[in-house]
Amino acid sequence: SLGLRLTAIEVESIALIRALIKQLNKTNTLIVDIGTESTNIVISEKGILKGNSQTDYGGIYLTQALSRSLGISLARAEELKRRKGLLGTGGEVELSTLMIPFLDVIIQECGHAKNVYENRYNKKVENMFLVGGGANLLGIENYFGTQLNLPVVAPIILNDMTRPSVLEPTIKELNNQLSVAVGLAKRYFG
Protein backbone atom coordinates (compact mmCIF):
# COMPACT_ATOMS: atom_id res chain seq x y z
CA SER A 1 0.00 0.00 0.00
CA LEU A 2 3.02 2.31 0.38
CA GLY A 3 4.23 1.63 -3.13
CA LEU A 4 7.46 0.05 -1.92
CA ARG A 5 9.03 -2.87 -3.75
CA LEU A 6 11.17 -5.52 -2.06
CA THR A 7 14.65 -5.40 -3.57
CA ALA A 8 16.58 -7.85 -1.40
CA ILE A 9 16.55 -9.91 1.75
CA GLU A 10 19.90 -10.41 3.41
CA VAL A 11 21.26 -12.17 6.47
CA GLU A 12 22.54 -9.68 9.06
CA SER A 13 25.89 -11.48 9.26
CA ILE A 14 26.67 -10.70 5.62
CA ALA A 15 25.82 -7.03 6.18
CA LEU A 16 28.06 -6.98 9.26
CA ILE A 17 30.98 -8.39 7.31
CA ARG A 18 30.40 -5.88 4.51
CA ALA A 19 30.41 -3.01 7.04
CA LEU A 20 33.72 -4.21 8.52
CA ILE A 21 35.35 -5.53 5.33
CA LYS A 22 38.25 -3.05 5.33
CA GLN A 23 39.27 -4.33 8.76
CA LEU A 24 38.63 -8.03 8.03
CA ASN A 25 40.63 -8.65 4.87
CA LYS A 26 43.70 -10.14 6.54
CA THR A 27 42.43 -11.78 9.72
CA ASN A 28 40.24 -14.54 11.12
CA THR A 29 37.80 -12.64 13.28
CA LEU A 30 35.02 -13.19 15.79
CA ILE A 31 32.27 -10.57 15.42
CA VAL A 32 29.84 -10.29 18.33
CA ASP A 33 26.72 -8.23 17.59
CA ILE A 34 25.02 -7.64 20.95
CA GLY A 35 21.47 -6.56 20.26
CA THR A 36 18.57 -5.83 22.53
CA GLU A 37 17.06 -9.31 22.64
CA SER A 38 19.75 -11.56 21.17
CA THR A 39 23.39 -11.72 20.19
CA ASN A 40 24.61 -12.70 16.72
CA ILE A 41 28.00 -14.42 16.66
CA VAL A 42 29.91 -14.40 13.36
CA ILE A 43 33.22 -15.92 12.36
CA SER A 44 34.85 -14.24 9.38
CA GLU A 45 37.91 -15.64 7.66
CA LYS A 46 39.55 -12.76 5.82
CA GLY A 47 36.14 -11.25 5.05
CA ILE A 48 34.34 -14.52 4.22
CA LEU A 49 31.57 -15.86 6.46
CA LYS A 50 32.75 -19.15 7.99
CA GLY A 51 30.48 -19.52 10.99
CA ASN A 52 27.33 -18.05 12.44
CA SER A 53 25.40 -18.70 15.62
CA GLN A 54 23.09 -16.85 17.93
CA THR A 55 22.23 -16.71 21.59
CA ASP A 56 18.92 -15.51 22.97
CA TYR A 57 20.65 -13.16 25.42
CA GLY A 58 21.03 -9.46 24.69
CA GLY A 59 21.12 -6.10 26.42
CA ILE A 60 17.56 -6.24 27.72
CA TYR A 61 18.50 -9.13 30.02
CA LEU A 62 21.17 -6.97 31.67
CA THR A 63 18.65 -4.19 32.16
CA GLN A 64 16.03 -6.58 33.56
CA ALA A 65 18.56 -8.09 35.98
CA LEU A 66 19.34 -4.62 37.34
CA SER A 67 15.68 -3.67 37.51
CA ARG A 68 14.62 -6.82 39.40
CA SER A 69 17.59 -6.97 41.74
CA LEU A 70 17.60 -3.29 42.66
CA GLY A 71 13.80 -2.89 42.65
CA ILE A 72 13.91 -0.02 40.16
CA SER A 73 12.11 0.72 36.91
CA LEU A 74 13.43 -0.57 33.60
CA ALA A 75 14.07 3.01 32.50
CA ARG A 76 16.22 3.73 35.59
CA ALA A 77 18.02 0.38 35.19
CA GLU A 78 18.80 1.18 31.54
CA GLU A 79 20.15 4.58 32.56
CA LEU A 80 22.40 3.03 35.24
CA LYS A 81 23.60 0.38 32.82
CA ARG A 82 24.54 3.01 30.21
CA ARG A 83 26.13 5.40 32.69
CA LYS A 84 28.18 2.94 34.79
CA GLY A 85 28.40 -0.29 32.79
CA LEU A 86 30.96 -2.68 34.23
CA LEU A 87 33.04 0.19 35.62
CA GLY A 88 31.04 0.96 38.76
CA THR A 89 33.04 1.65 41.91
CA GLY A 90 32.14 1.60 45.57
CA GLY A 91 28.45 0.75 46.01
CA GLU A 92 28.04 0.61 42.23
CA VAL A 93 30.21 -2.52 41.93
CA GLU A 94 27.00 -4.47 42.48
CA LEU A 95 25.83 -3.33 39.04
CA SER A 96 28.51 -5.32 37.25
CA THR A 97 28.00 -8.27 39.60
CA LEU A 98 24.37 -8.42 38.52
CA MET A 99 25.16 -8.21 34.78
CA ILE A 100 28.18 -10.55 34.58
CA PRO A 101 26.18 -13.84 34.59
CA PHE A 102 24.28 -12.75 31.47
CA LEU A 103 27.46 -11.59 29.75
CA ASP A 104 29.08 -14.92 30.66
CA VAL A 105 26.32 -16.80 28.79
CA ILE A 106 27.10 -14.74 25.68
CA ILE A 107 30.84 -15.28 26.17
CA GLN A 108 30.30 -19.03 26.53
CA GLU A 109 28.49 -19.10 23.16
CA CYS A 110 31.24 -17.00 21.59
CA GLY A 111 33.85 -19.41 22.92
CA HIS A 112 31.91 -22.34 21.50
CA ALA A 113 31.68 -20.71 18.04
CA LYS A 114 35.40 -19.89 18.17
CA ASN A 115 36.30 -23.48 19.12
CA VAL A 116 34.09 -24.97 16.39
CA TYR A 117 35.78 -22.78 13.76
CA GLU A 118 39.31 -23.47 15.03
CA ASN A 119 38.73 -27.25 15.17
CA ARG A 120 36.95 -27.44 11.81
CA TYR A 121 39.43 -25.31 9.82
CA ASN A 122 42.57 -25.81 11.92
CA LYS A 123 43.05 -22.01 12.04
CA LYS A 124 43.06 -19.59 14.95
CA VAL A 125 40.68 -16.70 15.52
CA GLU A 126 42.99 -13.71 15.82
CA ASN A 127 40.80 -10.88 17.09
CA MET A 128 37.28 -9.79 17.90
CA PHE A 129 34.86 -6.95 17.15
CA LEU A 130 32.04 -6.02 19.51
CA VAL A 131 29.17 -4.24 17.78
CA GLY A 132 25.47 -3.59 18.36
CA GLY A 133 24.00 -1.38 21.04
CA GLY A 134 25.21 -3.75 23.78
CA ALA A 135 28.81 -3.10 22.73
CA ASN A 136 28.45 0.42 24.15
CA LEU A 137 28.42 -0.96 27.71
CA LEU A 138 31.35 0.66 29.50
CA GLY A 139 34.10 -1.87 30.24
CA ILE A 140 32.72 -4.60 27.97
CA GLU A 141 35.77 -4.66 25.67
CA ASN A 142 38.13 -5.48 28.54
CA TYR A 143 35.81 -8.11 29.98
CA PHE A 144 35.18 -9.92 26.69
CA GLY A 145 38.83 -9.66 25.62
CA THR A 146 40.05 -11.13 28.90
CA GLN A 147 37.47 -13.91 29.03
CA LEU A 148 38.01 -15.00 25.41
CA ASN A 149 41.74 -14.24 25.38
CA LEU A 150 41.39 -12.17 22.20
CA PRO A 151 42.26 -8.57 21.38
CA VAL A 152 39.16 -6.44 20.82
CA VAL A 153 39.39 -4.18 17.77
CA ALA A 154 37.30 -1.01 17.58
CA PRO A 155 35.07 -0.95 14.50
CA ILE A 156 35.64 1.97 12.11
CA ILE A 157 32.49 1.70 10.07
CA LEU A 158 31.62 5.37 9.58
CA ASN A 159 35.13 6.72 8.91
CA ASP A 160 34.78 6.71 5.13
CA MET A 161 31.38 8.44 5.20
CA THR A 162 30.75 12.16 5.07
CA ARG A 163 29.01 13.34 8.21
CA PRO A 164 28.31 16.55 10.11
CA SER A 165 30.97 17.44 12.70
CA VAL A 166 28.26 17.58 15.39
CA LEU A 167 28.21 13.73 15.27
CA GLU A 168 31.91 13.32 16.17
CA PRO A 169 31.36 12.89 19.94
CA THR A 170 29.00 9.96 19.26
CA ILE A 171 30.91 8.19 16.45
CA LYS A 172 32.08 5.26 18.62
CA GLU A 173 28.53 4.62 19.79
CA LEU A 174 27.11 5.02 16.27
CA ASN A 175 29.77 2.69 14.80
CA ASN A 176 28.43 -0.01 17.11
CA GLN A 177 24.73 0.71 16.71
CA LEU A 178 24.65 1.24 12.94
CA SER A 179 26.96 -1.56 11.83
CA VAL A 180 24.28 -3.74 10.23
CA ALA A 181 22.45 -0.75 8.71
CA VAL A 182 25.69 0.57 7.17
CA GLY A 183 26.49 -2.91 5.83
CA LEU A 184 23.06 -3.06 4.19
CA ALA A 185 23.49 0.42 2.69
CA LYS A 186 26.92 -0.51 1.34
CA ARG A 187 25.28 -3.26 -0.68
CA TYR A 188 23.95 -0.54 -2.94
CA PHE A 189 25.99 2.54 -2.20
CA GLY A 190 29.37 1.19 -1.08
PDB file of C-alpha atoms in Angstrom:
ATOM      1  CA  SER A   1       0.000   0.000   0.000  1.00  0.00           C
ATOM      2  CA  LEU A   2       3.020   2.306   0.382  1.00  0.00           C
ATOM      3  CA  GLY A   3       4.234   1.632  -3.133  1.00  0.00           C
ATOM      4  CA  LEU A   4       7.457   0.052  -1.915  1.00  0.00           C
ATOM      5  CA  ARG A   5       9.031  -2.868  -3.748  1.00  0.00           C
ATOM      6  CA  LEU A   6      11.172  -5.522  -2.059  1.00  0.00           C
ATOM      7  CA  THR A   7      14.647  -5.397  -3.569  1.00  0.00           C
ATOM      8  CA  ALA A   8      16.584  -7.848  -1.402  1.00  0.00           C
ATOM      9  CA  ILE A   9      16.554  -9.909   1.747  1.00  0.00           C
ATOM     10  CA  GLU A  10      19.900 -10.407   3.410  1.00  0.00           C
ATOM     11  CA  VAL A  11      21.258 -12.172   6.473  1.00  0.00           C
ATOM     12  CA  GLU A  12      22.539  -9.679   9.057  1.00  0.00           C
ATOM     13  CA  SER A  13      25.887 -11.483   9.260  1.00  0.00           C
ATOM     14  CA  ILE A  14      26.666 -10.701   5.615  1.00  0.00           C
ATOM     15  CA  ALA A  15      25.822  -7.026   6.177  1.00  0.00           C
ATOM     16  CA  LEU A  16      28.063  -6.981   9.257  1.00  0.00           C
ATOM     17  CA  ILE A  17      30.985  -8.395   7.311  1.00  0.00           C
ATOM     18  CA  ARG A  18      30.403  -5.877   4.514  1.00  0.00           C
ATOM     19  CA  ALA A  19      30.410  -3.013   7.040  1.00  0.00           C
ATOM     20  CA  LEU A  20      33.715  -4.212   8.519  1.00  0.00           C
ATOM     21  CA  ILE A  21      35.351  -5.527   5.331  1.00  0.00           C
ATOM     22  CA  LYS A  22      38.248  -3.049   5.333  1.00  0.00           C
ATOM     23  CA  GLN A  23      39.266  -4.334   8.755  1.00  0.00           C
ATOM     24  CA  LEU A  24      38.633  -8.030   8.034  1.00  0.00           C
ATOM     25  CA  ASN A  25      40.633  -8.646   4.872  1.00  0.00           C
ATOM     26  CA  LYS A  26      43.697 -10.139   6.536  1.00  0.00           C
ATOM     27  CA  THR A  27      42.433 -11.779   9.723  1.00  0.00           C
ATOM     28  CA  ASN A  28      40.237 -14.536  11.119  1.00  0.00           C
ATOM     29  CA  THR A  29      37.798 -12.643  13.278  1.00  0.00           C
ATOM     30  CA  LEU A  30      35.024 -13.189  15.794  1.00  0.00           C
ATOM     31  CA  ILE A  31      32.274 -10.570  15.415  1.00  0.00           C
ATOM     32  CA  VAL A  32      29.845 -10.288  18.331  1.00  0.00           C
ATOM     33  CA  ASP A  33      26.718  -8.228  17.593  1.00  0.00           C
ATOM     34  CA  ILE A  34      25.022  -7.644  20.954  1.00  0.00           C
ATOM     35  CA  GLY A  35      21.468  -6.555  20.255  1.00  0.00           C
ATOM     36  CA  THR A  36      18.571  -5.831  22.525  1.00  0.00           C
ATOM     37  CA  GLU A  37      17.064  -9.307  22.638  1.00  0.00           C
ATOM     38  CA  SER A  38      19.745 -11.562  21.170  1.00  0.00           C
ATOM     39  CA  THR A  39      23.393 -11.719  20.185  1.00  0.00           C
ATOM     40  CA  ASN A  40      24.607 -12.699  16.721  1.00  0.00           C
ATOM     41  CA  ILE A  41      28.004 -14.422  16.663  1.00  0.00           C
ATOM     42  CA  VAL A  42      29.905 -14.405  13.361  1.00  0.00           C
ATOM     43  CA  ILE A  43      33.225 -15.922  12.362  1.00  0.00           C
ATOM     44  CA  SER A  44      34.854 -14.235   9.383  1.00  0.00           C
ATOM     45  CA  GLU A  45      37.914 -15.645   7.657  1.00  0.00           C
ATOM     46  CA  LYS A  46      39.547 -12.758   5.818  1.00  0.00           C
ATOM     47  CA  GLY A  47      36.137 -11.253   5.052  1.00  0.00           C
ATOM     48  CA  ILE A  48      34.337 -14.519   4.220  1.00  0.00           C
ATOM     49  CA  LEU A  49      31.567 -15.862   6.460  1.00  0.00           C
ATOM     50  CA  LYS A  50      32.748 -19.147   7.990  1.00  0.00           C
ATOM     51  CA  GLY A  51      30.476 -19.525  10.990  1.00  0.00           C
ATOM     52  CA  ASN A  52      27.327 -18.051  12.437  1.00  0.00           C
ATOM     53  CA  SER A  53      25.398 -18.704  15.617  1.00  0.00           C
ATOM     54  CA  GLN A  54      23.089 -16.855  17.930  1.00  0.00           C
ATOM     55  CA  THR A  55      22.228 -16.708  21.587  1.00  0.00           C
ATOM     56  CA  ASP A  56      18.924 -15.506  22.966  1.00  0.00           C
ATOM     57  CA  TYR A  57      20.653 -13.158  25.418  1.00  0.00           C
ATOM     58  CA  GLY A  58      21.029  -9.464  24.692  1.00  0.00           C
ATOM     59  CA  GLY A  59      21.123  -6.104  26.418  1.00  0.00           C
ATOM     60  CA  ILE A  60      17.563  -6.243  27.722  1.00  0.00           C
ATOM     61  CA  TYR A  61      18.503  -9.133  30.023  1.00  0.00           C
ATOM     62  CA  LEU A  62      21.172  -6.974  31.673  1.00  0.00           C
ATOM     63  CA  THR A  63      18.649  -4.191  32.162  1.00  0.00           C
ATOM     64  CA  GLN A  64      16.028  -6.582  33.562  1.00  0.00           C
ATOM     65  CA  ALA A  65      18.563  -8.086  35.985  1.00  0.00           C
ATOM     66  CA  LEU A  66      19.344  -4.624  37.337  1.00  0.00           C
ATOM     67  CA  SER A  67      15.675  -3.673  37.505  1.00  0.00           C
ATOM     68  CA  ARG A  68      14.616  -6.816  39.398  1.00  0.00           C
ATOM     69  CA  SER A  69      17.589  -6.967  41.742  1.00  0.00           C
ATOM     70  CA  LEU A  70      17.595  -3.288  42.656  1.00  0.00           C
ATOM     71  CA  GLY A  71      13.804  -2.891  42.648  1.00  0.00           C
ATOM     72  CA  ILE A  72      13.906  -0.015  40.159  1.00  0.00           C
ATOM     73  CA  SER A  73      12.107   0.722  36.907  1.00  0.00           C
ATOM     74  CA  LEU A  74      13.429  -0.569  33.595  1.00  0.00           C
ATOM     75  CA  ALA A  75      14.074   3.015  32.500  1.00  0.00           C
ATOM     76  CA  ARG A  76      16.216   3.727  35.588  1.00  0.00           C
ATOM     77  CA  ALA A  77      18.020   0.382  35.195  1.00  0.00           C
ATOM     78  CA  GLU A  78      18.802   1.183  31.545  1.00  0.00           C
ATOM     79  CA  GLU A  79      20.153   4.583  32.562  1.00  0.00           C
ATOM     80  CA  LEU A  80      22.398   3.029  35.245  1.00  0.00           C
ATOM     81  CA  LYS A  81      23.603   0.380  32.818  1.00  0.00           C
ATOM     82  CA  ARG A  82      24.539   3.009  30.214  1.00  0.00           C
ATOM     83  CA  ARG A  83      26.133   5.401  32.687  1.00  0.00           C
ATOM     84  CA  LYS A  84      28.178   2.938  34.792  1.00  0.00           C
ATOM     85  CA  GLY A  85      28.398  -0.288  32.787  1.00  0.00           C
ATOM     86  CA  LEU A  86      30.959  -2.684  34.229  1.00  0.00           C
ATOM     87  CA  LEU A  87      33.043   0.191  35.624  1.00  0.00           C
ATOM     88  CA  GLY A  88      31.038   0.957  38.760  1.00  0.00           C
ATOM     89  CA  THR A  89      33.039   1.653  41.908  1.00  0.00           C
ATOM     90  CA  GLY A  90      32.136   1.601  45.574  1.00  0.00           C
ATOM     91  CA  GLY A  91      28.454   0.746  46.007  1.00  0.00           C
ATOM     92  CA  GLU A  92      28.038   0.605  42.233  1.00  0.00           C
ATOM     93  CA  VAL A  93      30.206  -2.521  41.926  1.00  0.00           C
ATOM     94  CA  GLU A  94      26.997  -4.472  42.479  1.00  0.00           C
ATOM     95  CA  LEU A  95      25.830  -3.326  39.039  1.00  0.00           C
ATOM     96  CA  SER A  96      28.509  -5.321  37.246  1.00  0.00           C
ATOM     97  CA  THR A  97      28.004  -8.269  39.603  1.00  0.00           C
ATOM     98  CA  LEU A  98      24.371  -8.416  38.522  1.00  0.00           C
ATOM     99  CA  MET A  99      25.160  -8.208  34.780  1.00  0.00           C
ATOM    100  CA  ILE A 100      28.176 -10.552  34.582  1.00  0.00           C
ATOM    101  CA  PRO A 101      26.184 -13.845  34.591  1.00  0.00           C
ATOM    102  CA  PHE A 102      24.278 -12.751  31.469  1.00  0.00           C
ATOM    103  CA  LEU A 103      27.459 -11.593  29.750  1.00  0.00           C
ATOM    104  CA  ASP A 104      29.075 -14.921  30.662  1.00  0.00           C
ATOM    105  CA  VAL A 105      26.323 -16.798  28.792  1.00  0.00           C
ATOM    106  CA  ILE A 106      27.097 -14.740  25.679  1.00  0.00           C
ATOM    107  CA  ILE A 107      30.836 -15.278  26.169  1.00  0.00           C
ATOM    108  CA  GLN A 108      30.302 -19.029  26.529  1.00  0.00           C
ATOM    109  CA  GLU A 109      28.487 -19.103  23.165  1.00  0.00           C
ATOM    110  CA  CYS A 110      31.239 -17.004  21.594  1.00  0.00           C
ATOM    111  CA  GLY A 111      33.852 -19.412  22.922  1.00  0.00           C
ATOM    112  CA  HIS A 112      31.909 -22.337  21.497  1.00  0.00           C
ATOM    113  CA  ALA A 113      31.678 -20.706  18.042  1.00  0.00           C
ATOM    114  CA  LYS A 114      35.401 -19.891  18.170  1.00  0.00           C
ATOM    115  CA  ASN A 115      36.299 -23.483  19.122  1.00  0.00           C
ATOM    116  CA  VAL A 116      34.094 -24.969  16.388  1.00  0.00           C
ATOM    117  CA  TYR A 117      35.784 -22.776  13.759  1.00  0.00           C
ATOM    118  CA  GLU A 118      39.306 -23.474  15.033  1.00  0.00           C
ATOM    119  CA  ASN A 119      38.726 -27.247  15.174  1.00  0.00           C
ATOM    120  CA  ARG A 120      36.950 -27.437  11.813  1.00  0.00           C
ATOM    121  CA  TYR A 121      39.427 -25.313   9.825  1.00  0.00           C
ATOM    122  CA  ASN A 122      42.573 -25.806  11.924  1.00  0.00           C
ATOM    123  CA  LYS A 123      43.049 -22.008  12.039  1.00  0.00           C
ATOM    124  CA  LYS A 124      43.058 -19.594  14.952  1.00  0.00           C
ATOM    125  CA  VAL A 125      40.677 -16.702  15.524  1.00  0.00           C
ATOM    126  CA  GLU A 126      42.990 -13.708  15.819  1.00  0.00           C
ATOM    127  CA  ASN A 127      40.798 -10.882  17.091  1.00  0.00           C
ATOM    128  CA  MET A 128      37.281  -9.790  17.900  1.00  0.00           C
ATOM    129  CA  PHE A 129      34.865  -6.952  17.154  1.00  0.00           C
ATOM    130  CA  LEU A 130      32.044  -6.025  19.514  1.00  0.00           C
ATOM    131  CA  VAL A 131      29.167  -4.236  17.783  1.00  0.00           C
ATOM    132  CA  GLY A 132      25.468  -3.594  18.360  1.00  0.00           C
ATOM    133  CA  GLY A 133      23.999  -1.381  21.043  1.00  0.00           C
ATOM    134  CA  GLY A 134      25.212  -3.747  23.777  1.00  0.00           C
ATOM    135  CA  ALA A 135      28.808  -3.097  22.732  1.00  0.00           C
ATOM    136  CA  ASN A 136      28.454   0.425  24.147  1.00  0.00           C
ATOM    137  CA  LEU A 137      28.418  -0.956  27.706  1.00  0.00           C
ATOM    138  CA  LEU A 138      31.349   0.663  29.501  1.00  0.00           C
ATOM    139  CA  GLY A 139      34.101  -1.872  30.241  1.00  0.00           C
ATOM    140  CA  ILE A 140      32.725  -4.597  27.972  1.00  0.00           C
ATOM    141  CA  GLU A 141      35.772  -4.657  25.670  1.00  0.00           C
ATOM    142  CA  ASN A 142      38.131  -5.483  28.536  1.00  0.00           C
ATOM    143  CA  TYR A 143      35.805  -8.109  29.979  1.00  0.00           C
ATOM    144  CA  PHE A 144      35.182  -9.925  26.687  1.00  0.00           C
ATOM    145  CA  GLY A 145      38.828  -9.660  25.619  1.00  0.00           C
ATOM    146  CA  THR A 146      40.050 -11.130  28.902  1.00  0.00           C
ATOM    147  CA  GLN A 147      37.469 -13.906  29.029  1.00  0.00           C
ATOM    148  CA  LEU A 148      38.010 -14.999  25.407  1.00  0.00           C
ATOM    149  CA  ASN A 149      41.742 -14.236  25.378  1.00  0.00           C
ATOM    150  CA  LEU A 150      41.391 -12.172  22.200  1.00  0.00           C
ATOM    151  CA  PRO A 151      42.258  -8.573  21.378  1.00  0.00           C
ATOM    152  CA  VAL A 152      39.160  -6.442  20.816  1.00  0.00           C
ATOM    153  CA  VAL A 153      39.394  -4.178  17.768  1.00  0.00           C
ATOM    154  CA  ALA A 154      37.303  -1.008  17.581  1.00  0.00           C
ATOM    155  CA  PRO A 155      35.068  -0.950  14.500  1.00  0.00           C
ATOM    156  CA  ILE A 156      35.639   1.966  12.115  1.00  0.00           C
ATOM    157  CA  ILE A 157      32.489   1.700  10.067  1.00  0.00           C
ATOM    158  CA  LEU A 158      31.615   5.368   9.585  1.00  0.00           C
ATOM    159  CA  ASN A 159      35.126   6.715   8.912  1.00  0.00           C
ATOM    160  CA  ASP A 160      34.781   6.712   5.131  1.00  0.00           C
ATOM    161  CA  MET A 161      31.383   8.444   5.203  1.00  0.00           C
ATOM    162  CA  THR A 162      30.749  12.160   5.067  1.00  0.00           C
ATOM    163  CA  ARG A 163      29.011  13.340   8.208  1.00  0.00           C
ATOM    164  CA  PRO A 164      28.313  16.551  10.108  1.00  0.00           C
ATOM    165  CA  SER A 165      30.968  17.437  12.700  1.00  0.00           C
ATOM    166  CA  VAL A 166      28.264  17.584  15.388  1.00  0.00           C
ATOM    167  CA  LEU A 167      28.207  13.732  15.272  1.00  0.00           C
ATOM    168  CA  GLU A 168      31.906  13.322  16.172  1.00  0.00           C
ATOM    169  CA  PRO A 169      31.362  12.886  19.937  1.00  0.00           C
ATOM    170  CA  THR A 170      29.003   9.959  19.256  1.00  0.00           C
ATOM    171  CA  ILE A 171      30.905   8.192  16.454  1.00  0.00           C
ATOM    172  CA  LYS A 172      32.081   5.263  18.620  1.00  0.00           C
ATOM    173  CA  GLU A 173      28.526   4.615  19.789  1.00  0.00           C
ATOM    174  CA  LEU A 174      27.111   5.021  16.273  1.00  0.00           C
ATOM    175  CA  ASN A 175      29.769   2.688  14.798  1.00  0.00           C
ATOM    176  CA  ASN A 176      28.430  -0.009  17.107  1.00  0.00           C
ATOM    177  CA  GLN A 177      24.730   0.714  16.713  1.00  0.00           C
ATOM    178  CA  LEU A 178      24.648   1.244  12.944  1.00  0.00           C
ATOM    179  CA  SER A 179      26.963  -1.558  11.830  1.00  0.00           C
ATOM    180  CA  VAL A 180      24.276  -3.736  10.227  1.00  0.00           C
ATOM    181  CA  ALA A 181      22.446  -0.750   8.705  1.00  0.00           C
ATOM    182  CA  VAL A 182      25.687   0.566   7.172  1.00  0.00           C
ATOM    183  CA  GLY A 183      26.487  -2.910   5.829  1.00  0.00           C
ATOM    184  CA  LEU A 184      23.056  -3.064   4.187  1.00  0.00           C
ATOM    185  CA  ALA A 185      23.491   0.417   2.691  1.00  0.00           C
ATOM    186  CA  LYS A 186      26.921  -0.514   1.336  1.00  0.00           C
ATOM    187  CA  ARG A 187      25.276  -3.263  -0.680  1.00  0.00           C
ATOM    188  CA  TYR A 188      23.954  -0.539  -2.940  1.00  0.00           C
ATOM    189  CA  PHE A 189      25.994   2.540  -2.199  1.00  0.00           C
ATOM    190  CA  GLY A 190      29.370   1.192  -1.077  1.00  0.00           C
TER     191      GLY A 190
END
